[in-house]
Tab-separated table of C-alpha atoms in Angstrom:
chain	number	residue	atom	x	y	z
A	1	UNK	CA	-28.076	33.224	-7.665
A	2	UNK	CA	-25.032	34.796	-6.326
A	3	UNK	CA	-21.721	35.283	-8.180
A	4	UNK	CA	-20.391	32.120	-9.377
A	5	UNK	CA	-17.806	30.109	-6.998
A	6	UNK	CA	-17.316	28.077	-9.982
A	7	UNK	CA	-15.348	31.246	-11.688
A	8	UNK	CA	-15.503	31.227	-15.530
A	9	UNK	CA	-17.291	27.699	-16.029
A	10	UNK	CA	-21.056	27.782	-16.060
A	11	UNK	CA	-23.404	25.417	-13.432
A	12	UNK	CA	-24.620	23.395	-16.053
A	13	UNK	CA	-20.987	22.629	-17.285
A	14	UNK	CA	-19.376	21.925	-13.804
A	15	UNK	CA	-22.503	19.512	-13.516
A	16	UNK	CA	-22.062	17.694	-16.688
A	17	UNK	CA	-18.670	17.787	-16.542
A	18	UNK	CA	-17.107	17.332	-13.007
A	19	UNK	CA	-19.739	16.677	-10.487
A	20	UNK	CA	-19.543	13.130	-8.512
A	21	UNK	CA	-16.341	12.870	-12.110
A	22	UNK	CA	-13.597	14.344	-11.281
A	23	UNK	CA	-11.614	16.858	-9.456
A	24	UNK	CA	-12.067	20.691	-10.201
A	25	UNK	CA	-9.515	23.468	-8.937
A	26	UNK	CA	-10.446	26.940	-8.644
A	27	UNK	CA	-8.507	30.097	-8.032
A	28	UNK	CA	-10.054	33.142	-6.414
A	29	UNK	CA	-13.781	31.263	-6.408
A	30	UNK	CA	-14.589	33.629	-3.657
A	31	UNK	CA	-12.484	36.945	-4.755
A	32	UNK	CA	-11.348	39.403	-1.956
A	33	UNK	CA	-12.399	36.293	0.528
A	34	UNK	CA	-12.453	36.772	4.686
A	35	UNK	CA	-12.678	34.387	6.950
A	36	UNK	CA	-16.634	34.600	8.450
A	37	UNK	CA	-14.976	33.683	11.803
A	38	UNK	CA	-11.517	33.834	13.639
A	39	UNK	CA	-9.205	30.893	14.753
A	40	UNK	CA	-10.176	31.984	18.297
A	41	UNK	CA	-14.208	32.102	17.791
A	42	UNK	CA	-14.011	28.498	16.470
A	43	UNK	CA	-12.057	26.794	19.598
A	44	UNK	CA	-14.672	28.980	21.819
A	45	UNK	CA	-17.271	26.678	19.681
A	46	UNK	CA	-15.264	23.611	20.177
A	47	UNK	CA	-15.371	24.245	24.048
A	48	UNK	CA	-19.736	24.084	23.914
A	49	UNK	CA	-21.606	20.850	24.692
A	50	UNK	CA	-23.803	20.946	22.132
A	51	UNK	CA	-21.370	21.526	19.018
A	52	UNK	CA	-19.317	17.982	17.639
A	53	UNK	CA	-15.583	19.289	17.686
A	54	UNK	CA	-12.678	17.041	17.230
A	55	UNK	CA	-8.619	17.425	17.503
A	56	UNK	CA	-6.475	15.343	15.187
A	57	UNK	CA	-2.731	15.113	16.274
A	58	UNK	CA	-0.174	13.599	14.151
A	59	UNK	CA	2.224	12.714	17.090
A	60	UNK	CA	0.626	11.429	20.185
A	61	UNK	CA	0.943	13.910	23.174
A	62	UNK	CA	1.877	10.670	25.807
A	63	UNK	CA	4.715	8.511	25.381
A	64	UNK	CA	2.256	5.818	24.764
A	65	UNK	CA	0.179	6.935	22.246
A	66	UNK	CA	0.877	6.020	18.430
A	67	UNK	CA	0.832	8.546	16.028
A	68	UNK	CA	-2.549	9.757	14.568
A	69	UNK	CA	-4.593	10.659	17.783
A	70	UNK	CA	-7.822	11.594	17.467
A	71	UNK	CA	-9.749	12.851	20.749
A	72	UNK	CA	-13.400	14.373	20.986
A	73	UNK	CA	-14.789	18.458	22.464
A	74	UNK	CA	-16.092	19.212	23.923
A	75	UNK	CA	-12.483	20.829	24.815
A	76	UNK	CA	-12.005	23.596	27.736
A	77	UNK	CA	-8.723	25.757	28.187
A	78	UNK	CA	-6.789	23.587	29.333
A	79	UNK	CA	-6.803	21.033	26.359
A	80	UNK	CA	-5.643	23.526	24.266
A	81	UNK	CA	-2.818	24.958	26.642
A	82	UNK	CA	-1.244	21.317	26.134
A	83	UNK	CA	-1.376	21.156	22.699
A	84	UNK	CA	1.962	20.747	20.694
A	85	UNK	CA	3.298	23.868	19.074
A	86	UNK	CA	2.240	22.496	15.731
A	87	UNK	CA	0.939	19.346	13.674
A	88	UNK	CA	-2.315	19.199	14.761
A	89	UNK	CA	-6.072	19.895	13.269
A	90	UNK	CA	-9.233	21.250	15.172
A	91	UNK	CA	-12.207	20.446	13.553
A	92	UNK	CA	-15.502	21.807	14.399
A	93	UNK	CA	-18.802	20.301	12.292
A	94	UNK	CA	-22.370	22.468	11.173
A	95	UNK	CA	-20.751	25.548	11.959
A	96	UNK	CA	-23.170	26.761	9.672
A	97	UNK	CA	-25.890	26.185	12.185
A	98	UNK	CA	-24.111	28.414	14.345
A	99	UNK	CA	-23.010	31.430	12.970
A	100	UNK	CA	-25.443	32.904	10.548
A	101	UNK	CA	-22.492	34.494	8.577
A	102	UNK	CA	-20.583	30.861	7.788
A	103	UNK	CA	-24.820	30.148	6.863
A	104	UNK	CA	-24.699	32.334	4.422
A	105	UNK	CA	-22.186	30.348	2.230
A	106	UNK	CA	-24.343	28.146	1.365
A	107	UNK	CA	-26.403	30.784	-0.847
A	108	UNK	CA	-23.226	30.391	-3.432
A	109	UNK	CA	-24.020	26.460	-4.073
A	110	UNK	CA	-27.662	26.939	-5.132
A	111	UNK	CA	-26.940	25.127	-8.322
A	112	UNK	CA	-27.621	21.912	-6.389
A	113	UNK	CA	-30.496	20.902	-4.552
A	114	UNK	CA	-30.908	22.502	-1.139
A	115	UNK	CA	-31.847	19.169	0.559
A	116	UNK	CA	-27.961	17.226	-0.784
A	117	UNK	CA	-26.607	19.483	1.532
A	118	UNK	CA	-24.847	18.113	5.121
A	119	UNK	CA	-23.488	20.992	6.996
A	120	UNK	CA	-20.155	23.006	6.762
A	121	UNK	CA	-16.997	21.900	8.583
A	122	UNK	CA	-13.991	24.627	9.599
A	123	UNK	CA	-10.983	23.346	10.203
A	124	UNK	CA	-7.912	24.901	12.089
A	125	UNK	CA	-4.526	23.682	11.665
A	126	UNK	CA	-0.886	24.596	12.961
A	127	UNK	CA	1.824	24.318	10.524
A	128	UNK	CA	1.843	20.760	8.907
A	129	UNK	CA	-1.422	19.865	10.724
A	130	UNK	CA	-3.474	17.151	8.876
A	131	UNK	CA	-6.094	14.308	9.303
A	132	UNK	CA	-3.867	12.384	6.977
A	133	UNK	CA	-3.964	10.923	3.316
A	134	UNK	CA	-8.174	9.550	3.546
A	135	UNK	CA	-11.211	9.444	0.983
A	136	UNK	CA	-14.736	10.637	2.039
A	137	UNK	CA	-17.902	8.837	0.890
A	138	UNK	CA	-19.237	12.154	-0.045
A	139	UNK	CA	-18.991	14.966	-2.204
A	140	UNK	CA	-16.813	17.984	-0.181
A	141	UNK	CA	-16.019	21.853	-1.572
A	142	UNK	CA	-12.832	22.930	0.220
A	143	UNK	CA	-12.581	26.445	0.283
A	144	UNK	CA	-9.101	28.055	1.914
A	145	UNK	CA	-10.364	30.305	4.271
A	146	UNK	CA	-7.218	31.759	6.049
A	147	UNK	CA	-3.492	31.022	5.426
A	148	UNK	CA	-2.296	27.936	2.814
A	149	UNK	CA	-3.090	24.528	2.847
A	150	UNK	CA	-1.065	22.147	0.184
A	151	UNK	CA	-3.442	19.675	-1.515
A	152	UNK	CA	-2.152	16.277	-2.639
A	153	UNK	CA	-4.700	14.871	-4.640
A	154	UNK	CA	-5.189	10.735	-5.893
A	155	UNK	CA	-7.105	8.446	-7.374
A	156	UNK	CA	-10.212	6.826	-6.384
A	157	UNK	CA	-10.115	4.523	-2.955
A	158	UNK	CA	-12.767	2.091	-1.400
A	159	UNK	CA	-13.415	-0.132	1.347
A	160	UNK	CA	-10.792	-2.624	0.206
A	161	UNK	CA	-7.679	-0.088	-0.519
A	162	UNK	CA	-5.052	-0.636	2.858
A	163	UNK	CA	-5.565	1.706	5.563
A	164	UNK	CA	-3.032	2.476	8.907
A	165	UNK	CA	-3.910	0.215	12.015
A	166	UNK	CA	-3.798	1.366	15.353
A	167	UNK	CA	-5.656	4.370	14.759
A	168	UNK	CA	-9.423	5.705	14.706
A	169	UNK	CA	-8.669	7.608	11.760
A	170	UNK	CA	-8.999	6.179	8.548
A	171	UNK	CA	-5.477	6.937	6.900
A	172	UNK	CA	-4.631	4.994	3.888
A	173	UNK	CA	-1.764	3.561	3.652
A	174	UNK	CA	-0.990	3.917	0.520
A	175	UNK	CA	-1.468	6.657	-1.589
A	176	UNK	CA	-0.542	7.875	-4.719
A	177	UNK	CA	0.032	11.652	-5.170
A	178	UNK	CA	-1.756	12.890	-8.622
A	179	UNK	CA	-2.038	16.389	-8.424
A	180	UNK	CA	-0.563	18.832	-6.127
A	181	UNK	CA	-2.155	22.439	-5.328
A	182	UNK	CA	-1.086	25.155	-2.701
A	183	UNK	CA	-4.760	26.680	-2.039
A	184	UNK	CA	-4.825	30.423	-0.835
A	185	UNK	CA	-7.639	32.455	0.760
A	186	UNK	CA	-10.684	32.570	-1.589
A	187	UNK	CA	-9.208	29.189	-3.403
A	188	UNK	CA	-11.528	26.293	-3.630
A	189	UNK	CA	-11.411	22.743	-4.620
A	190	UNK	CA	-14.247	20.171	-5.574
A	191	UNK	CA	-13.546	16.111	-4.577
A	192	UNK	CA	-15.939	13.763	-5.375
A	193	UNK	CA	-16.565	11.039	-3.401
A	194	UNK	CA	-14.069	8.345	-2.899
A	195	UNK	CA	-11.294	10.460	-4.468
A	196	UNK	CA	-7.930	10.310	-2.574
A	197	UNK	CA	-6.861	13.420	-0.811
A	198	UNK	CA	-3.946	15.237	1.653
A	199	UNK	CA	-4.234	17.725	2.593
A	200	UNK	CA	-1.333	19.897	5.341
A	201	UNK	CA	-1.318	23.345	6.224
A	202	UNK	CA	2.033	25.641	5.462
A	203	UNK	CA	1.773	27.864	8.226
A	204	UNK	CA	-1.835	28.470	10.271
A	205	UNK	CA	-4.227	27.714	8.275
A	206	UNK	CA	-8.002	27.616	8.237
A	207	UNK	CA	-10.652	25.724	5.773
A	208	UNK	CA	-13.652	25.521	4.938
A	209	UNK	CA	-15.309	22.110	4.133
A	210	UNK	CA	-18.977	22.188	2.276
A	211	UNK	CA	-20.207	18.324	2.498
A	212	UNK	CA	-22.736	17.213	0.988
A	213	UNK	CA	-25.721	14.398	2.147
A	214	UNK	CA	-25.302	11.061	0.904
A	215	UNK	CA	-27.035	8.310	2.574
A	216	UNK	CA	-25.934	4.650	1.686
A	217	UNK	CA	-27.771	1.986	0.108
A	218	UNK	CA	-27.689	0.005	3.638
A	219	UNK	CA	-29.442	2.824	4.839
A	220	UNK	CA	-32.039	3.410	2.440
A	221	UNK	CA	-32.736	0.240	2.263
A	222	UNK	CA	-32.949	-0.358	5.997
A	223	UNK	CA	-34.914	3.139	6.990
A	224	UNK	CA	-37.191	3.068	3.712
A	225	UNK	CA	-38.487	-1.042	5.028
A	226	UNK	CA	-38.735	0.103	8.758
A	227	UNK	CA	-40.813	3.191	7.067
A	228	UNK	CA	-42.935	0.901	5.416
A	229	UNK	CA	-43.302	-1.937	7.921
A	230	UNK	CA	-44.433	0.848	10.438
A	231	UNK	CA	-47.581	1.693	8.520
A	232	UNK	CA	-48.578	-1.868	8.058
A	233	UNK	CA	-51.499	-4.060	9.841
A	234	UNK	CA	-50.963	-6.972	11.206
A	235	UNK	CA	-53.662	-8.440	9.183
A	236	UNK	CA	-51.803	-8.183	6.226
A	237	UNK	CA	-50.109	-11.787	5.989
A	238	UNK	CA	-48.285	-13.980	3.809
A	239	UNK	CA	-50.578	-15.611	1.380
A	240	UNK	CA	-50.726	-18.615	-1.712
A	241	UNK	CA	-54.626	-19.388	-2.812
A	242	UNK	CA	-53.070	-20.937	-5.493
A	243	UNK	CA	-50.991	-22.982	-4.060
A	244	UNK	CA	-50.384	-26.447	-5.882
A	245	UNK	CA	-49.479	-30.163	-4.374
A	246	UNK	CA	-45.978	-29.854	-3.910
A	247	UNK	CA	-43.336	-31.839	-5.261
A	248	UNK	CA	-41.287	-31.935	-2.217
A	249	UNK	CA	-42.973	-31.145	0.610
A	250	UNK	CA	-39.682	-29.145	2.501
A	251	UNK	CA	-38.833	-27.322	-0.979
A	252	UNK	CA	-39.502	-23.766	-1.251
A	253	UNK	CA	-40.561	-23.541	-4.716
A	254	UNK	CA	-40.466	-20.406	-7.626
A	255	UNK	CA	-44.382	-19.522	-7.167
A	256	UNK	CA	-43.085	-19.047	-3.147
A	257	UNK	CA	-40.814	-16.233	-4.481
A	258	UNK	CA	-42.819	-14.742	-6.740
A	259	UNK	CA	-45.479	-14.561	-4.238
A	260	UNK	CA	-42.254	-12.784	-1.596
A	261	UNK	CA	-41.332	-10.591	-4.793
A	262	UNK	CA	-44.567	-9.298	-5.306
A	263	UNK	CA	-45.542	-8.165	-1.806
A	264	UNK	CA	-42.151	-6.292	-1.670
A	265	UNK	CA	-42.625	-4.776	-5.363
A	266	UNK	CA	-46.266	-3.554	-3.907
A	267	UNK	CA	-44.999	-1.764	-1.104
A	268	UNK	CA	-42.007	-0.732	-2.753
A	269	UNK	CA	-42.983	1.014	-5.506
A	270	UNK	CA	-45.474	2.729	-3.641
A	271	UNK	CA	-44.012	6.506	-4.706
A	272	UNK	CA	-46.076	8.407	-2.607
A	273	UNK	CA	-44.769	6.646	0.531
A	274	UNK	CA	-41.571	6.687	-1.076
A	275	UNK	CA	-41.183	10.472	-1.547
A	276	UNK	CA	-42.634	10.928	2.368
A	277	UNK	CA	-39.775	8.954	3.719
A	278	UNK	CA	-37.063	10.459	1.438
A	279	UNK	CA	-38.336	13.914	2.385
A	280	UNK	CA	-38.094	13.463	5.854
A	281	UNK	CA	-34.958	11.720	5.914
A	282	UNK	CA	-33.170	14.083	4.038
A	283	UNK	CA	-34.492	17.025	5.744
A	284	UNK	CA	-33.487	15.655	9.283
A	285	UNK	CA	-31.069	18.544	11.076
A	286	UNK	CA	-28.435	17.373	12.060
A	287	UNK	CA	-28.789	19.111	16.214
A	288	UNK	CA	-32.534	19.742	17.753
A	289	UNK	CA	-33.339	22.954	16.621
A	290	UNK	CA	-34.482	25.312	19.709
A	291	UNK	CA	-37.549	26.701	19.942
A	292	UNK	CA	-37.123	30.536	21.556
A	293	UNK	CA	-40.412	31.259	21.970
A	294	UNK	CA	-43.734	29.887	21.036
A	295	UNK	CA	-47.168	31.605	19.732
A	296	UNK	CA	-50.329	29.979	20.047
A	297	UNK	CA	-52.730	31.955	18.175
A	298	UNK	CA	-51.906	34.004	14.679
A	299	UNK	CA	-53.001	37.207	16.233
A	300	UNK	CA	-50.618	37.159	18.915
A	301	UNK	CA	-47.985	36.824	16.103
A	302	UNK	CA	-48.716	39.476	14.177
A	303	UNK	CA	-49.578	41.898	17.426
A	304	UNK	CA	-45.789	40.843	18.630
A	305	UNK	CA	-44.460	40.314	15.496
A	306	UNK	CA	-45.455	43.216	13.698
A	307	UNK	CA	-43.260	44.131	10.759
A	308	UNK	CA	-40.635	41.929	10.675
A	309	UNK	CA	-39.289	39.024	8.779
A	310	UNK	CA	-39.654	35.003	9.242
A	311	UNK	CA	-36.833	33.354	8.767
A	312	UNK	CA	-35.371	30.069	8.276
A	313	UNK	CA	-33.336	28.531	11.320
A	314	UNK	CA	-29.800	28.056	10.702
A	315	UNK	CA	-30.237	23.812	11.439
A	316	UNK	CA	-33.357	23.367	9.865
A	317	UNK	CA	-33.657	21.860	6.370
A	318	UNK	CA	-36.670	22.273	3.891
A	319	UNK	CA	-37.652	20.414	0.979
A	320	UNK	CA	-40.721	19.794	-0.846
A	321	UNK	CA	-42.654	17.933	-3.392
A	322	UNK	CA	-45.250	18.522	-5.591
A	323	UNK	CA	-48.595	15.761	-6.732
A	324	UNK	CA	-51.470	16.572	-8.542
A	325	UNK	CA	-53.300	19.226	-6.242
A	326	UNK	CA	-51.043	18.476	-3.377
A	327	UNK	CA	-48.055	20.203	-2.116
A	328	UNK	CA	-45.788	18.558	0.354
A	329	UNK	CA	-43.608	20.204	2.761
A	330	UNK	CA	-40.543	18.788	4.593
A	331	UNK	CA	-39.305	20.463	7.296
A	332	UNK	CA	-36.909	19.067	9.483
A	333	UNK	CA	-37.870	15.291	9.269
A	334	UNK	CA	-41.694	16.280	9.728
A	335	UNK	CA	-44.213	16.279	6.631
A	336	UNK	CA	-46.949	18.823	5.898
A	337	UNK	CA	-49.721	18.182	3.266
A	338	UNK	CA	-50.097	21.868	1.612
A	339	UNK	CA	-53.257	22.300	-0.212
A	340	UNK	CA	-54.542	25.928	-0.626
A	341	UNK	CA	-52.512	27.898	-3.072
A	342	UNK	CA	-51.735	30.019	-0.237
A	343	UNK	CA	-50.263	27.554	2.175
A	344	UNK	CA	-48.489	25.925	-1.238
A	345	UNK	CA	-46.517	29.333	-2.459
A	346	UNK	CA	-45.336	29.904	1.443
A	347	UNK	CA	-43.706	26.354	1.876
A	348	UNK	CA	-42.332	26.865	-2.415
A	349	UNK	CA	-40.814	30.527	-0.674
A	350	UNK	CA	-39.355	29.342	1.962
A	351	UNK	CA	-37.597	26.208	0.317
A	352	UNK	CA	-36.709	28.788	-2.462
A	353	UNK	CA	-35.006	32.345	-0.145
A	354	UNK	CA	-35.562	30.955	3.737
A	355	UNK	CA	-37.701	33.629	4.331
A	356	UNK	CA	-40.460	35.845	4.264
A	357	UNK	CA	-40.778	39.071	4.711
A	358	UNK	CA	-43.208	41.703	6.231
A	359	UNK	CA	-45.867	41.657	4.072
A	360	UNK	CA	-45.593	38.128	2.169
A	361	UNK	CA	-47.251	36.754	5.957
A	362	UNK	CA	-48.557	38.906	8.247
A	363	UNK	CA	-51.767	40.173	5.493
A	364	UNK	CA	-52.353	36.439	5.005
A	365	UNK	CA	-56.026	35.604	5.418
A	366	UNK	CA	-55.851	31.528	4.324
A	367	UNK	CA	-56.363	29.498	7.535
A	368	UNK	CA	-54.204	26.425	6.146
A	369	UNK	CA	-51.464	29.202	5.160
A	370	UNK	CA	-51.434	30.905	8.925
A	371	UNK	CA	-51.656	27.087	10.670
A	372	UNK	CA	-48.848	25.991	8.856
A	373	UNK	CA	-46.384	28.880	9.309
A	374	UNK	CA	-47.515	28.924	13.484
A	375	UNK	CA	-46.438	25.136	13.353
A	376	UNK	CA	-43.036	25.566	11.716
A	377	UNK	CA	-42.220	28.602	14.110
A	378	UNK	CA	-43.355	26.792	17.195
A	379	UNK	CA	-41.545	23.486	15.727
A	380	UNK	CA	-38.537	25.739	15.567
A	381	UNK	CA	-38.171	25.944	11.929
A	382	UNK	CA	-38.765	29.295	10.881
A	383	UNK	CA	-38.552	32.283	13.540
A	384	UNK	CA	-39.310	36.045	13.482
A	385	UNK	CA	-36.524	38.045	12.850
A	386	UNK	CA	-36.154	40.990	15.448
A	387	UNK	CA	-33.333	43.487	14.974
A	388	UNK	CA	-32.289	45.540	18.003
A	389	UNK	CA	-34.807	48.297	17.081
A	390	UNK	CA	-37.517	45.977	16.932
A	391	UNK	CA	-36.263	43.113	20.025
A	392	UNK	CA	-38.938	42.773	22.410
């Protein structure tokens, strides 16, 4: 583990104490902190087709447009020439999957698992840019990256608490100021879900937002059936050998539901199935990871490859899970059953440092071991690492 970003309190006590609780501020979390990237590199993101990017304005630009406009990159130039000298917010998402030195935040949060973890969002604001006074259904570390940001901080919000009309955005209307922090560079603060929060920059300012993945019960529900139901015959129907005379002949009857009950409860509590569809959900990337170039045999990887190191992509997400002599791998929403000790302490590396170097692979003489790492680099998982000694 790196230095702490929690400061003086301890993983296990942050955990026990303020994770998915309450609120934690934290001077100098990062000390002697610099921005991984400039104002100027992230609008050159903004302007690509393949990165999400969006531009909050407090005042519409057009005589006609309310206040809080929101408007969607990909941007060019121009967009950006028109903009308002200030209140306004650029916000680029999984900038981590860009720039391998915004990745490398991540290593400070490896007190949580790897697989709760959504992407990091940078945010670029003129002076009293904001998105407004809003909650998020997840759990967000907001570390000030460049200039100040003021934090207003409230109470917990849901659905049903009043939000502003005539907008995208989803401002509340009401909210009730708490606590009140002016965060610096290397500052960070911890919101748990559903906790109130405004935030408006004092001067340029740039943040950085760590979210976290937290699918809803709608969509566990809904992904984990259409799992199941996928993997299911035809053949297997509805069913009531012991069905009685009825009393009514249109009444659906208590054995009918405990027949219903116990067909869900079989499929249900299936773990097994359970764990394959959690591990592949949660290790979905969030863009198509590309796939630079392929190999199709394991000596032509080690002839080209000679030397260097396999690393993790940026995007891709790992995860695994361990039962009785089986190891199973997740790899960005794909499943692979591990069972050599070989091919088991690669996929345990990989989820633990996202990498491998030199001579953990290339001596390797288990067949499962070398399939499995040629299918995660030509899945575009994992790729050799060539410096510009070593570039081909």
């Amino acid at each position: 583990m790196t230095n702490s970003i929690l400061g003086t309190l301890s993983p296990s006590v942050f955990l026990q104490n303020y994770w998915q609780k309450k609120p934690l501020l934290i001077r100098n979390a990062i000390p002697d902190f610099q921005s991984p990237l400039s104002a100027n590199e992230l609008a050159g993101l903004a302007l690509e087709e393949d990165v999400e990017s969006r531009i909050v304005l407090e005042k519409g630009q057009k005589q006609e447009e309310g206040p809080w406009q929101l408007k969607r990159g990909p941007f060019n130039e121009a967009d950006f020439s028109r903009l308002p000298p200030s209140h306004w917010t650029l916000l680029v998402q999984a900038v981590d999957h860009w720039v391998p030195d915004v990745h490398s935040l991540l290593e400070h949060f490896d007190f949580l698992p790897s697989w709760r973890l959504e992407d990091i969002m940078i945010s670029y604001a003129t002076d009293g840019g904001s998105v407004g006074p809003h909650y998020d259904h997840f759990d967000v570390f907001l570390i000030q990256a460049e200039g100040k940001r003021r934090w207003q901080v409230g109470a917990v919000y849901d659905a049903s608490s009043p939000k502003l009309e005539d907008t995208e955005l989803h401002i509340l209307s009401e909210f009730e100021v708490l606590e009140d922090y002016v965060l610096e560079p290397g500052d960070m603060l911890y919101l748990p879900p559903g906790v109130g929060h405004h935030g408006a920059a004092e001067g340029e300012c740039m943040t950085i937002s760590v979210g976290f993945r937290a699918p809803s019960h709608r969509e566990i529900l809904m992904q984990f059936t259409d799992f199941i139901a996928d993997q299911l015959p035809e053949s297997l129907r509805y069913s009531d050998p012991d069905q009685a005379l009825p009393k009514q002949k249109g009444e659906i009857d208590e054995k009918a539901l405990d027949r219903l009950q116990q067909i869900l409860k079989e499929h249900i509590e299936d773990r097994s199935m359970l764990a394959e569809w959690f591990g592949e959900m949660m290790t979905q990337p969030k863009h198509e990871q590309p796939v630079e170039e392929s190999w199709q045999s394991w000596e032509n990887l080690t002839e080209e490859a000679e030397g260097v190191e396999l690393v993790l992509n940026e995007g891709s997400r790992l995860a695994f899970r361990e039962e009785k002599d089986t190891l199973m791998l997740f790899a960005d929403g794909d499943s692979f059953e591990c069972y050599s000790a070989t091919s088991r302490q690669l996929a345990q590396e990989l989820c633990q440092t996202s990498q491998l170097d030199s001579a953990q692979w290339s001596s390797i003489e288990d067949e499962e071991g070398k399939e499995l790492l040629l299918k995660l680099i030509n899945a575009g998982c994992i790729y050799p690492f060539f410096d510009e000694e070593n570039d081909l």
